[in-house]
PDB file of C-alpha atoms in Angstrom:
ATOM      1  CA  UNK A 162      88.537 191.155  70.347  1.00 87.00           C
ATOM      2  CA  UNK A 163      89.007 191.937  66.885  1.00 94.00           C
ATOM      3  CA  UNK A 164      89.754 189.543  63.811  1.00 97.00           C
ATOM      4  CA  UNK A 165      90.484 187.176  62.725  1.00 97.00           C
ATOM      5  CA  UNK A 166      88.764 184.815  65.113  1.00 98.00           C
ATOM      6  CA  UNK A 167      87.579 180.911  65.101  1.00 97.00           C
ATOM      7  CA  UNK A 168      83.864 179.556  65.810  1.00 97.00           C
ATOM      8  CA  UNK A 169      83.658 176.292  68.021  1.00 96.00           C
ATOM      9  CA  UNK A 170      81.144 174.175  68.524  1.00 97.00           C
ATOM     10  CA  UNK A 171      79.813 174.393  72.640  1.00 96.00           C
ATOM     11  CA  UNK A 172      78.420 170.979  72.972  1.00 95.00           C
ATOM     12  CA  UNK A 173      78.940 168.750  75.995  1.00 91.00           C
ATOM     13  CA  UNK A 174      78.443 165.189  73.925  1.00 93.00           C
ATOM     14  CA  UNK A 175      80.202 165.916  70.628  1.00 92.00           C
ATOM     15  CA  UNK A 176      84.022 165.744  71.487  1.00 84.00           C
ATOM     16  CA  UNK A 177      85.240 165.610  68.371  1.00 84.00           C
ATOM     17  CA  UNK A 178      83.794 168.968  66.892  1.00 90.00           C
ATOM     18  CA  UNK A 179      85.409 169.461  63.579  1.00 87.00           C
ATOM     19  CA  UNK A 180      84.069 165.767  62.703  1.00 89.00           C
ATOM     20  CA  UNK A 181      81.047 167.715  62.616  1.00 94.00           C
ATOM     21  CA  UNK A 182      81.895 170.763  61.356  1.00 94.00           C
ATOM     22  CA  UNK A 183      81.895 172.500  64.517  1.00 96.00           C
ATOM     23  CA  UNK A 184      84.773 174.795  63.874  1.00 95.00           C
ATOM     24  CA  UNK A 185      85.362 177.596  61.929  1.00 97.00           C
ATOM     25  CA  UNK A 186      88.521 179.632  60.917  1.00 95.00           C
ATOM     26  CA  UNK A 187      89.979 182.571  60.032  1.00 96.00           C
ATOM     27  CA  UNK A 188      86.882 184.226  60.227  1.00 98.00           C
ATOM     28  CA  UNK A 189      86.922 188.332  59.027  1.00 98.00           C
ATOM     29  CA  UNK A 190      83.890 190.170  60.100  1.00 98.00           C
ATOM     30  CA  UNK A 191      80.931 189.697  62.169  1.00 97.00           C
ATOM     31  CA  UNK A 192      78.890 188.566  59.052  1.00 98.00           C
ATOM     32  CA  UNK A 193      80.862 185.956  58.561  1.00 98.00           C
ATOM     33  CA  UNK A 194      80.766 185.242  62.165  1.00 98.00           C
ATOM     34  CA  UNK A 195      76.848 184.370  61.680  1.00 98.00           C
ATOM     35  CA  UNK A 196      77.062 182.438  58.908  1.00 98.00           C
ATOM     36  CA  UNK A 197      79.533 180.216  60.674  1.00 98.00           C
ATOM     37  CA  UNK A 198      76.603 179.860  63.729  1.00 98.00           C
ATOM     38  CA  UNK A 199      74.210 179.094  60.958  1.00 97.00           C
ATOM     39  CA  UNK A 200      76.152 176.757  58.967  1.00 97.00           C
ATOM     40  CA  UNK A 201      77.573 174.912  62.462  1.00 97.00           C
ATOM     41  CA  UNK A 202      73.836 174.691  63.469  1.00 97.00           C
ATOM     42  CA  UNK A 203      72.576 173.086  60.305  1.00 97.00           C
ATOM     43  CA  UNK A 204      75.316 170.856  59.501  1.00 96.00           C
ATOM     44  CA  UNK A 205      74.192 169.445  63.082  1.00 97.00           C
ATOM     45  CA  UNK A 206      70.601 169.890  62.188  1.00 97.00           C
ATOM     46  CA  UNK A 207      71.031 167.278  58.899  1.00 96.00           C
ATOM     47  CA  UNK A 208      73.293 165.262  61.107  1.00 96.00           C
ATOM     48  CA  UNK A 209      69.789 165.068  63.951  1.00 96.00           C
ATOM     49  CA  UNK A 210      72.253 166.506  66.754  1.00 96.00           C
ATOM     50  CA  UNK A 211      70.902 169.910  66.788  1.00 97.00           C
ATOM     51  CA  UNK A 212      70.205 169.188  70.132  1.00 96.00           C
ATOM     52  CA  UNK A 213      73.747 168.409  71.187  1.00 96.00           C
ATOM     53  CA  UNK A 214      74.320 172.372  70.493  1.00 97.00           C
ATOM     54  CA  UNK A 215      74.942 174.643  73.804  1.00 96.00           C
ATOM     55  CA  UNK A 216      75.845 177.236  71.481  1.00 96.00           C
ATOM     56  CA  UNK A 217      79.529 178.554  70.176  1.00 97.00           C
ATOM     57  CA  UNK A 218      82.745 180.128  71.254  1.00 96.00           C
ATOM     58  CA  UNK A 219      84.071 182.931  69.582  1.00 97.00           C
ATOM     59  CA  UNK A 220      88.000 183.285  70.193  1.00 95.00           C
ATOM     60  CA  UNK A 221      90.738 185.063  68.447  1.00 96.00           C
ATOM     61  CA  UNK A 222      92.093 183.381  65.696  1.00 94.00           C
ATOM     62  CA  UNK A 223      96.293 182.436  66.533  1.00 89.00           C
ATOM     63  CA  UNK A 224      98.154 180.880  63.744  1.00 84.00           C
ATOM     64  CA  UNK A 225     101.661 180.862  65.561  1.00 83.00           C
ATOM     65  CA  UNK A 226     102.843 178.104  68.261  1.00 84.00           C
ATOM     66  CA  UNK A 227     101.627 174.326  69.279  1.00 87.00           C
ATOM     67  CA  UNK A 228      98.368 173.526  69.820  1.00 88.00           C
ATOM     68  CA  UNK A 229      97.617 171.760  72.960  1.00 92.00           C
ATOM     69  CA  UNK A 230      94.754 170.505  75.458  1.00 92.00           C
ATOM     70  CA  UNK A 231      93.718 171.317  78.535  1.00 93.00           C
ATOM     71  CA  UNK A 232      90.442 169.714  80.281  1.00 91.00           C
ATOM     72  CA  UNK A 233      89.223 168.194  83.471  1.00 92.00           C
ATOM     73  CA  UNK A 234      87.041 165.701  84.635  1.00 91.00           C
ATOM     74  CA  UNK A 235      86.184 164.213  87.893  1.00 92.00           C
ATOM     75  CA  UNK A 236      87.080 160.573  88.740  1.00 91.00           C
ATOM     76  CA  UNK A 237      84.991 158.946  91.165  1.00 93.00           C
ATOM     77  CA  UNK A 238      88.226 157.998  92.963  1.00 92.00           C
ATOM     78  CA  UNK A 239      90.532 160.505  92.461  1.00 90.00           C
ATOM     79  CA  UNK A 240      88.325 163.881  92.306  1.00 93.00           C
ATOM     80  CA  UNK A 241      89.101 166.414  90.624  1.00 95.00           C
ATOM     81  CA  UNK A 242      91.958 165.403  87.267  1.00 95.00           C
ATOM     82  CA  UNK A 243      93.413 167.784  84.953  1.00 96.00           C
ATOM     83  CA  UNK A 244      94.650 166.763  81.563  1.00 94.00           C
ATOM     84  CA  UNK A 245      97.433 168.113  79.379  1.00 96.00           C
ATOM     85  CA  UNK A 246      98.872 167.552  76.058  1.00 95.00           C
ATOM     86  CA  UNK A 247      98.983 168.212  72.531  1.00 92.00           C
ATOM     87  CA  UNK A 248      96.149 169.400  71.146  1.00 89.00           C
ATOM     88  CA  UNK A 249      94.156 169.049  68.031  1.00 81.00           C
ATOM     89  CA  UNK A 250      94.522 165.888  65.535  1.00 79.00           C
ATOM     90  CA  UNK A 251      97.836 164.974  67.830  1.00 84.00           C
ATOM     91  CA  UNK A 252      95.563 163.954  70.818  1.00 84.00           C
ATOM     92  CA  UNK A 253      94.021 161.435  69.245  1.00 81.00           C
ATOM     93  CA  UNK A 254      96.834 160.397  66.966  1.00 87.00           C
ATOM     94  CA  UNK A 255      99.357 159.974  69.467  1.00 89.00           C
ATOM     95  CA  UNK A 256      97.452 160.207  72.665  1.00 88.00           C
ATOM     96  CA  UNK A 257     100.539 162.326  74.083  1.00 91.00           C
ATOM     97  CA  UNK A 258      98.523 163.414  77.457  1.00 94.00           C
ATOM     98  CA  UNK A 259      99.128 163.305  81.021  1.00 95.00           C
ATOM     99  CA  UNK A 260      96.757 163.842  83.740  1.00 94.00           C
ATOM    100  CA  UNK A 261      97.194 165.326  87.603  1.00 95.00           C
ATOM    101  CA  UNK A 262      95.385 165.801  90.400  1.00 93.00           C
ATOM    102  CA  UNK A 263      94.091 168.970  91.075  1.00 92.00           C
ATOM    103  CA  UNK A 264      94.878 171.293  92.578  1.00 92.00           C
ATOM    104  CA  UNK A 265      98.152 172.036  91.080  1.00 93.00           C
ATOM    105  CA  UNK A 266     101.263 174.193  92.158  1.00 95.00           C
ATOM    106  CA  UNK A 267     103.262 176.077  89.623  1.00 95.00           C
ATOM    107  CA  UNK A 268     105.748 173.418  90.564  1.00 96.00           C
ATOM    108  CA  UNK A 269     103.251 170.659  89.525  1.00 95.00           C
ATOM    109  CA  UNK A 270     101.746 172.579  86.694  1.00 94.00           C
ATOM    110  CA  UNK A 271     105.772 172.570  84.944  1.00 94.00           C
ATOM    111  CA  UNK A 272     106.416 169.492  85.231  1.00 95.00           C
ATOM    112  CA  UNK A 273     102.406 167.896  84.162  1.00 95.00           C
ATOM    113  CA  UNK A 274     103.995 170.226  80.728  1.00 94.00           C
ATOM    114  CA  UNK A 275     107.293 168.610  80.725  1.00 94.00           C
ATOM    115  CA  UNK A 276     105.715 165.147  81.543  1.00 94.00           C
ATOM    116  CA  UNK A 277     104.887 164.600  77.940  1.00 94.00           C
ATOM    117  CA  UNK A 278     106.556 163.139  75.165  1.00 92.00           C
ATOM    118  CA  UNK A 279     106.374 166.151  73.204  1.00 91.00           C
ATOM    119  CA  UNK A 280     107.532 168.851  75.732  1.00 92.00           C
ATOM    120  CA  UNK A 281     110.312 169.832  73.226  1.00 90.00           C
ATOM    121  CA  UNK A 282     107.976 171.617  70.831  1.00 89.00           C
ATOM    122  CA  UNK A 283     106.686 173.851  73.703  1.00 88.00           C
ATOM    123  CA  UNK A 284     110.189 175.224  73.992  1.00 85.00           C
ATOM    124  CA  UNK A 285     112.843 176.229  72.065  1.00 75.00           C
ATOM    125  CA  UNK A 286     112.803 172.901  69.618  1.00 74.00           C
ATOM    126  CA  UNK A 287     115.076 173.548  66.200  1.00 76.00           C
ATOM    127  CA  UNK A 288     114.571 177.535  67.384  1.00 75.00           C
ATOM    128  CA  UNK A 289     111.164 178.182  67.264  1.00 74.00           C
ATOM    129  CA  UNK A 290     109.993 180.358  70.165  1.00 72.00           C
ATOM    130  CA  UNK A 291     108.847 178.905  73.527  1.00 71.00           C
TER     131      UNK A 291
END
């Protein structure tokens, strides 16, 4: 994979994981690697959600484009929904999401991206790349 890469919280309760301290960036080597595990796992330890911890995710570290959000749930009604929209502090600031059914085309998947209010950052807004 190589570096950089980010550390992020696995838990299946805590949603909002850098509340928490549940993610780290920019991370260089392996070393620093484990002391993000250790340091994610005590912060939760003083917190007493230790046991909220699955584990982490290790993923390459991108600094470029917009950060969005993908996830699914199932509605009792509905089945299977996929979500889509900005991601990180944007979600929850302006709640710019949109959910589908699933399963999606590639027709439906375009359009669930386009669907939000924000679609012009994903493309070529003020010339920044798609």
């Amino acid at each position: 994979m190589g570096f950089p890469v980010v550390v992020k919280l696995g838990s299946a309760t805590i949603t909002h994981k850098s509340d928490v301290g549940g993610v780290r960036l920019g991370l260089r080597n392996e070393a620093e690697v484990r002391e993000a595990f250790t340091a994610i796992s005590s912060t939760l330890t003083q917190l007493g959600k230790r046991a909220e911890m699955s584990g982490v995710t290790v993923q390459p570290m991108v600094t470029d484009g917009v950060e969005t959000i993908v996830g699914m749930t199932r509605d009792a009604s509905f089945g299977p929904l996929l979500l889509f929209g900005l991601g990180g502090v944007q979600v929850e600031l302006m709640k710019d999401v949109i959910f589908r059914a699933s399963p999606l085309t590639d027709l439906d998947a375009q359009q669930t991206m386009r669907g939000i209010r924000g679609a012009a950052l994903l493309t070529c807004y003020l010339g920044a790349q798609p």
